[in-house]
Coordinates of C-alpha atoms in Angstrom, one line a residue:
M1 CA -20.9 -13.7 -35.1
A2 CA -24.8 -15.3 -34.8
S3 CA -25.4 -12.8 -31.8
L4 CA -23.8 -9.8 -34.2
Q5 CA -26.5 -10.6 -36.9
G6 CA -28.7 -10.9 -34.3
S7 CA -28.0 -7.3 -33.2
F8 CA -27.6 -5.7 -36.9
S9 CA -31.0 -7.3 -37.4
A10 CA -32.6 -5.7 -34.0
I11 CA -31.4 -2.5 -35.7
S12 CA -32.4 -2.5 -38.8
A13 CA -36.1 -3.8 -37.6
I14 CA -35.8 -0.7 -35.4
R15 CA -34.6 2.2 -38.1
S16 CA -36.9 0.8 -40.7
G17 CA -39.9 0.6 -38.7
F18 CA -39.8 4.8 -38.3
S19 CA -38.7 5.1 -42.5
S20 CA -39.6 3.3 -45.2
S21 CA -37.5 5.6 -47.1
S22 CA -34.6 4.3 -45.8
S23 CA -32.6 1.9 -48.1
S24 CA -28.5 1.4 -45.6
S25 CA -27.9 -2.1 -45.2
L26 CA -26.3 -4.4 -42.6
A27 CA -23.7 -3.4 -43.7
G28 CA -24.0 0.6 -43.0
V29 CA -25.2 0.5 -39.0
S30 CA -21.1 2.1 -37.4
F31 CA -21.4 4.0 -34.3
V32 CA -21.2 7.2 -37.2
R33 CA -24.4 6.7 -38.4
L34 CA -26.1 5.5 -35.1
P35 CA -27.9 10.0 -35.3
E36 CA -30.6 8.9 -38.5
C37 CA -32.0 7.0 -35.6
D38 CA -32.6 10.0 -33.2
R39 CA -33.3 12.5 -37.1
R40 CA -36.5 10.3 -37.5
R41 CA -38.4 11.3 -34.6
S42 CA -38.5 14.0 -31.5
G43 CA -39.1 14.1 -28.4
D44 CA -39.2 11.2 -25.5
R45 CA -39.0 8.5 -27.8
R46 CA -35.6 10.0 -29.9
N47 CA -34.6 9.6 -26.2
R48 CA -34.8 5.8 -25.6
L49 CA -34.1 4.2 -29.0
R50 CA -30.9 6.0 -29.5
M51 CA -29.0 4.2 -26.0
P52 CA -30.4 0.7 -27.1
C53 CA -29.1 1.3 -30.7
R54 CA -26.1 2.6 -29.5
A55 CA -25.6 0.2 -26.3
M56 CA -26.1 -3.6 -28.9
V57 CA -23.8 -2.5 -31.7
Q58 CA -21.1 -2.0 -28.5
Q59 CA -22.5 -5.5 -26.9
A60 CA -21.7 -7.2 -30.5
V61 CA -18.4 -5.5 -30.8
H62 CA -16.8 -5.5 -27.5
G63 CA -18.2 -8.8 -26.4
G64 CA -17.7 -10.8 -28.8
A65 CA -15.0 -14.2 -29.0
P66 CA -12.5 -13.4 -31.0
A67 CA -11.5 -10.3 -28.6
T68 CA -11.7 -12.2 -25.6
Y69 CA -9.5 -14.6 -27.8
A70 CA -7.6 -12.3 -28.8
K71 CA -6.5 -10.1 -25.2
E72 CA -6.0 -14.5 -23.4
M73 CA -2.8 -14.8 -26.3
E74 CA -1.4 -12.1 -26.0
R75 CA -1.5 -12.4 -22.2
L76 CA -0.3 -15.8 -22.1
S77 CA 2.6 -14.0 -24.8
A78 CA 3.5 -11.6 -22.6
K79 CA 4.0 -14.7 -18.9
E80 CA 6.4 -16.7 -22.0
S81 CA 8.1 -13.6 -22.8
L82 CA 8.5 -12.2 -18.7
L83 CA 10.0 -15.9 -18.0
L84 CA 12.0 -16.3 -21.1
A85 CA 13.5 -12.7 -20.0
F86 CA 14.5 -13.9 -16.3
K87 CA 15.9 -16.8 -18.1
D88 CA 18.5 -14.9 -19.7
A89 CA 19.1 -13.1 -17.1
G90 CA 20.7 -15.5 -14.9
G91 CA 17.7 -16.7 -12.4
F92 CA 17.4 -16.7 -9.3
E93 CA 21.3 -17.5 -8.1
A94 CA 22.9 -14.9 -10.7
L95 CA 20.3 -12.2 -9.5
V96 CA 20.9 -12.4 -6.5
T97 CA 24.9 -12.4 -6.6
G98 CA 24.5 -9.6 -7.6
K99 CA 25.3 -11.1 -11.5
T100 CA 22.3 -9.4 -13.7
T101 CA 24.0 -5.8 -16.1
D102 CA 21.5 -3.1 -16.1
I103 CA 20.4 -4.0 -20.1
Q104 CA 18.8 -7.2 -18.0
R105 CA 17.1 -5.7 -14.9
I106 CA 15.7 -2.6 -17.5
D107 CA 15.1 -5.7 -20.0
V108 CA 12.8 -7.4 -17.1
N109 CA 11.0 -4.5 -15.7
E110 CA 9.4 -3.8 -18.6
R111 CA 7.6 -7.1 -19.2
I112 CA 6.8 -6.8 -16.3
T113 CA 4.4 -3.7 -16.7
G114 CA 3.6 -5.2 -19.7
L115 CA 2.2 -8.3 -17.9
E116 CA 0.6 -6.5 -15.2
R117 CA -1.0 -4.8 -18.5
L118 CA -2.9 -7.9 -18.1
N119 CA -3.5 -8.4 -14.9
P120 CA -6.8 -11.0 -15.3
T121 CA -8.5 -11.1 -11.5
P122 CA -9.8 -7.7 -10.4
R123 CA -10.1 -8.4 -6.9
P124 CA -6.2 -10.4 -6.0
T125 CA -6.6 -9.8 -2.1
T126 CA -10.4 -12.3 -2.8
S127 CA -9.1 -14.7 -5.1
P128 CA -8.4 -18.2 -4.9
F129 CA -5.6 -18.0 -6.4
L130 CA -3.7 -16.3 -4.3
E131 CA -3.2 -19.1 -1.4
G132 CA -0.8 -21.3 -2.0
R133 CA 2.5 -21.7 -2.3
W134 CA 4.4 -19.7 -4.0
N135 CA 9.2 -19.8 -5.3
F136 CA 10.3 -16.9 -5.8
E137 CA 11.9 -16.0 -9.2
W138 CA 12.7 -11.9 -9.2
F139 CA 13.6 -9.3 -6.6
G140 CA 13.4 -5.4 -7.3
F141 CA 16.1 -3.2 -6.6
G142 CA 16.2 -2.8 -3.0
S143 CA 13.7 -5.2 -1.6
P144 CA 13.7 -7.1 1.4
G145 CA 14.3 -10.6 -0.8
L146 CA 17.8 -9.1 -2.0
S147 CA 18.9 -7.1 0.9
A148 CA 19.2 -9.6 2.9
A149 CA 20.7 -11.5 -0.2
K150 CA 23.8 -9.4 -0.3
I151 CA 25.0 -9.0 3.3
I152 CA 25.1 -12.6 3.1
F153 CA 27.1 -12.3 0.1
E154 CA 29.2 -9.1 0.7
R155 CA 30.2 -11.4 3.9
F156 CA 31.0 -14.5 2.5
P157 CA 31.9 -15.8 -0.1
S158 CA 29.8 -17.6 -2.6
T159 CA 32.5 -20.9 -1.8
L160 CA 30.9 -20.9 1.8
A161 CA 27.6 -19.1 1.9
K162 CA 24.5 -19.7 -1.1
L163 CA 20.8 -18.6 -1.6
S164 CA 19.8 -20.4 -3.5
K165 CA 15.8 -20.8 -3.5
M166 CA 13.3 -18.2 -1.0
D167 CA 9.7 -20.2 -1.3
L168 CA 6.3 -18.2 0.2
L169 CA 3.6 -20.3 1.4
L170 CA 0.7 -17.9 2.3
K171 CA -2.4 -19.8 3.7
D172 CA -4.9 -18.4 6.3
G173 CA -3.9 -15.1 6.8
Y174 CA -0.4 -16.4 7.5
A175 CA 2.6 -15.9 5.4
K176 CA 5.9 -18.3 5.5
V177 CA 9.3 -17.1 3.7
T178 CA 11.6 -19.9 4.1
A179 CA 15.5 -18.6 2.6
H180 CA 17.3 -22.2 2.0
F181 CA 21.5 -21.5 2.7
K182 CA 23.9 -24.0 1.7
L183 CA 27.4 -23.2 3.7
L184 CA 30.7 -25.2 1.9
N185 CA 28.8 -26.9 -0.2
S186 CA 28.0 -29.9 2.3
I187 CA 25.8 -28.0 5.2
E188 CA 21.8 -27.1 4.1
S189 CA 19.6 -25.1 6.9
K190 CA 17.2 -23.2 6.3
C191 CA 16.3 -18.7 7.5
I192 CA 12.5 -19.5 8.2
L193 CA 10.7 -15.9 8.4
S194 CA 6.2 -16.2 9.6
T195 CA 4.3 -13.3 8.5
R196 CA 0.3 -12.0 9.6
V197 CA -1.2 -11.0 6.5
S198 CA -4.1 -8.6 6.4
I199 CA -6.6 -7.2 3.5
E200 CA -6.7 -3.8 3.1
G201 CA -8.1 -3.3 0.2
P202 CA -9.6 -4.7 -3.6
L203 CA -5.6 -5.0 -4.4
R204 CA -3.9 -4.4 -1.1
M205 CA -2.3 -6.0 2.1
K206 CA -0.7 -4.9 5.1
E207 CA 1.6 -7.7 6.6
E208 CA 3.1 -8.1 10.4
Y209 CA 6.7 -9.9 10.9
V210 CA 5.7 -12.6 14.3
E211 CA 8.7 -14.6 14.2
G212 CA 12.3 -15.7 12.3
I213 CA 13.8 -19.2 12.9
L214 CA 17.5 -19.8 12.0
E215 CA 16.7 -24.2 11.8
S216 CA 19.5 -26.4 13.1
P217 CA 21.7 -27.2 9.9
T218 CA 21.2 -30.3 8.3
V219 CA 24.7 -31.7 6.9
V220 CA 25.0 -34.0 3.7
E221 CA 27.3 -36.8 4.8
E222 CA 27.8 -37.5 1.0
T223 CA 29.4 -34.7 0.4
I224 CA 32.2 -33.8 3.5
P225 CA 35.7 -33.5 2.2
E226 CA 37.5 -36.6 3.8
Q227 CA 39.4 -34.2 5.8
L228 CA 36.5 -33.0 7.3
K229 CA 34.7 -36.2 8.3
S230 CA 36.5 -37.0 11.6
A231 CA 35.7 -33.9 12.9
Y232 CA 32.1 -34.2 12.0
S233 CA 32.0 -37.7 13.5
Q234 CA 33.1 -35.9 16.7
A235 CA 30.3 -32.9 16.7
V236 CA 27.8 -35.2 15.5
N237 CA 28.9 -37.3 19.1
T238 CA 29.3 -34.0 20.7
V239 CA 25.3 -33.3 20.3
Q240 CA 24.4 -36.9 21.8
Q241 CA 26.1 -36.7 24.8
L242 CA 24.5 -33.0 25.1
P243 CA 21.6 -33.4 27.7
V244 CA 17.8 -33.6 25.8
P245 CA 16.3 -30.0 27.3
I246 CA 19.6 -28.8 25.2
R247 CA 19.8 -30.9 22.1
D248 CA 16.0 -30.5 21.9
A249 CA 16.0 -26.9 21.8
V250 CA 19.7 -27.3 19.2
A251 CA 17.2 -28.6 16.7
S252 CA 14.0 -26.8 16.7
G253 CA 16.4 -24.2 15.7
L254 CA 16.7 -19.8 17.3
R255 CA 13.8 -18.5 16.9
V256 CA 13.8 -15.0 17.8
P257 CA 10.5 -13.0 18.6
L258 CA 9.2 -10.3 16.5
S259 CA 5.1 -9.4 16.5
G260 CA 4.3 -5.4 16.7
T261 CA 8.6 -4.1 15.0
F262 CA 8.3 -4.8 11.5
Q263 CA 5.1 -4.1 8.6
R264 CA 4.9 -3.6 5.7
L265 CA 2.3 -2.2 2.9
F266 CA 1.8 -4.6 -0.7
M267 CA -0.1 -4.3 -3.4
I268 CA -0.4 -7.2 -6.2
S269 CA -0.4 -5.4 -9.1
Y270 CA -0.5 -9.5 -11.1
L271 CA -2.5 -12.5 -10.4
D272 CA -3.2 -15.5 -12.1
E273 CA -2.8 -19.7 -11.5
E274 CA 1.0 -19.3 -12.4
I275 CA 2.2 -15.6 -11.9
L276 CA 1.8 -13.5 -9.1
I277 CA 3.5 -10.1 -8.8
I278 CA 3.6 -7.6 -6.1
R279 CA 5.2 -4.3 -5.0
D280 CA 6.0 -2.4 -1.7
A281 CA 4.9 1.2 -0.7
A282 CA 8.1 2.0 -2.6
G283 CA 6.6 0.1 -5.9
I284 CA 9.5 -2.4 -6.3
P285 CA 8.6 -5.7 -7.9
E286 CA 8.8 -9.1 -6.7
V287 CA 8.0 -11.4 -8.9
L288 CA 6.6 -15.2 -7.9
T289 CA 6.0 -19.1 -9.9
R290 CA 3.2 -20.8 -8.9
L291 CA 4.8 -24.1 -7.2
D292 CA 2.2 -26.2 -6.1
P293 CA -0.9 -27.4 -8.7
P294 CA -3.8 -25.9 -9.1
S295 CA -6.4 -27.4 -6.4
S296 CA -10.0 -28.6 -8.5
T297 CA -11.1 -25.7 -6.7
M298 CA -8.5 -23.4 -8.0
A299 CA -8.5 -25.5 -11.5
E300 CA -13.1 -24.6 -11.6
T301 CA -12.5 -20.2 -11.5
S302 CA -12.7 -18.6 -14.1
P303 CA -9.7 -16.2 -14.8
D304 CA -12.0 -13.2 -15.1
Y305 CA -13.3 -14.2 -10.9
E306 CA -14.4 -11.4 -9.4
S307 CA -14.8 -11.4 -5.5

């Protein structure tokens, strides 16, 4: 408010210097009456005065704290609304099992576009907020993650196989997507996709697949049915008797080289310290939420970070 009054005082001083007969008050200063500055003088001096008058008013009106506060409150409200829409749609499990309805999907997509409009990070590809561990909350129809999940559940009933969660680790130009599976509610396994990411512009990045790893399953012994515990013990003993090289190979999982096979372009449409939204070349959105707490460097960085 002090800066707004100061700007009005400066405009009043300029106007009083050119016309002693003017009786306009400070409340009369507006964009509509600015041409009065022009009618008092002509030539170069008139043109020089017009822009300072307009700039001072614009800065006071648009750069004030109330406008910034209102925009930030709108953004926080949009974030909360999106997270609630995920919950109402049944969350990750409903999404990967195909239980979300058309109404729920369009509702989520509407809130995604509403939040993207309030993106506080102009250059997300070089923002310190980008690196870290993220959890997948939403896939758009046709995204690679949702397609992979559908393949699994089309071949195995939910009582046999379940995709419990997916997360992304992004660090130093590399990304690692980990899908967590559970078989028979007793066997846990991971499928890891490693990729190399490079910056293509302020919003655009390229992802090149490097390697796929299917880790050896981990058995939760407490959840094994009694009738299967004997067979499980025999299997464990058989594995222990294998030669060390083979046993180590089994323990390290199945590795599939993918260099030079697949790549994709995507853009970051929203990024802050808690939510990441990306869209592929077809415009399909993926929404992720941060798993690890923001580092001290990110905490000290303004949300309006520009590189």
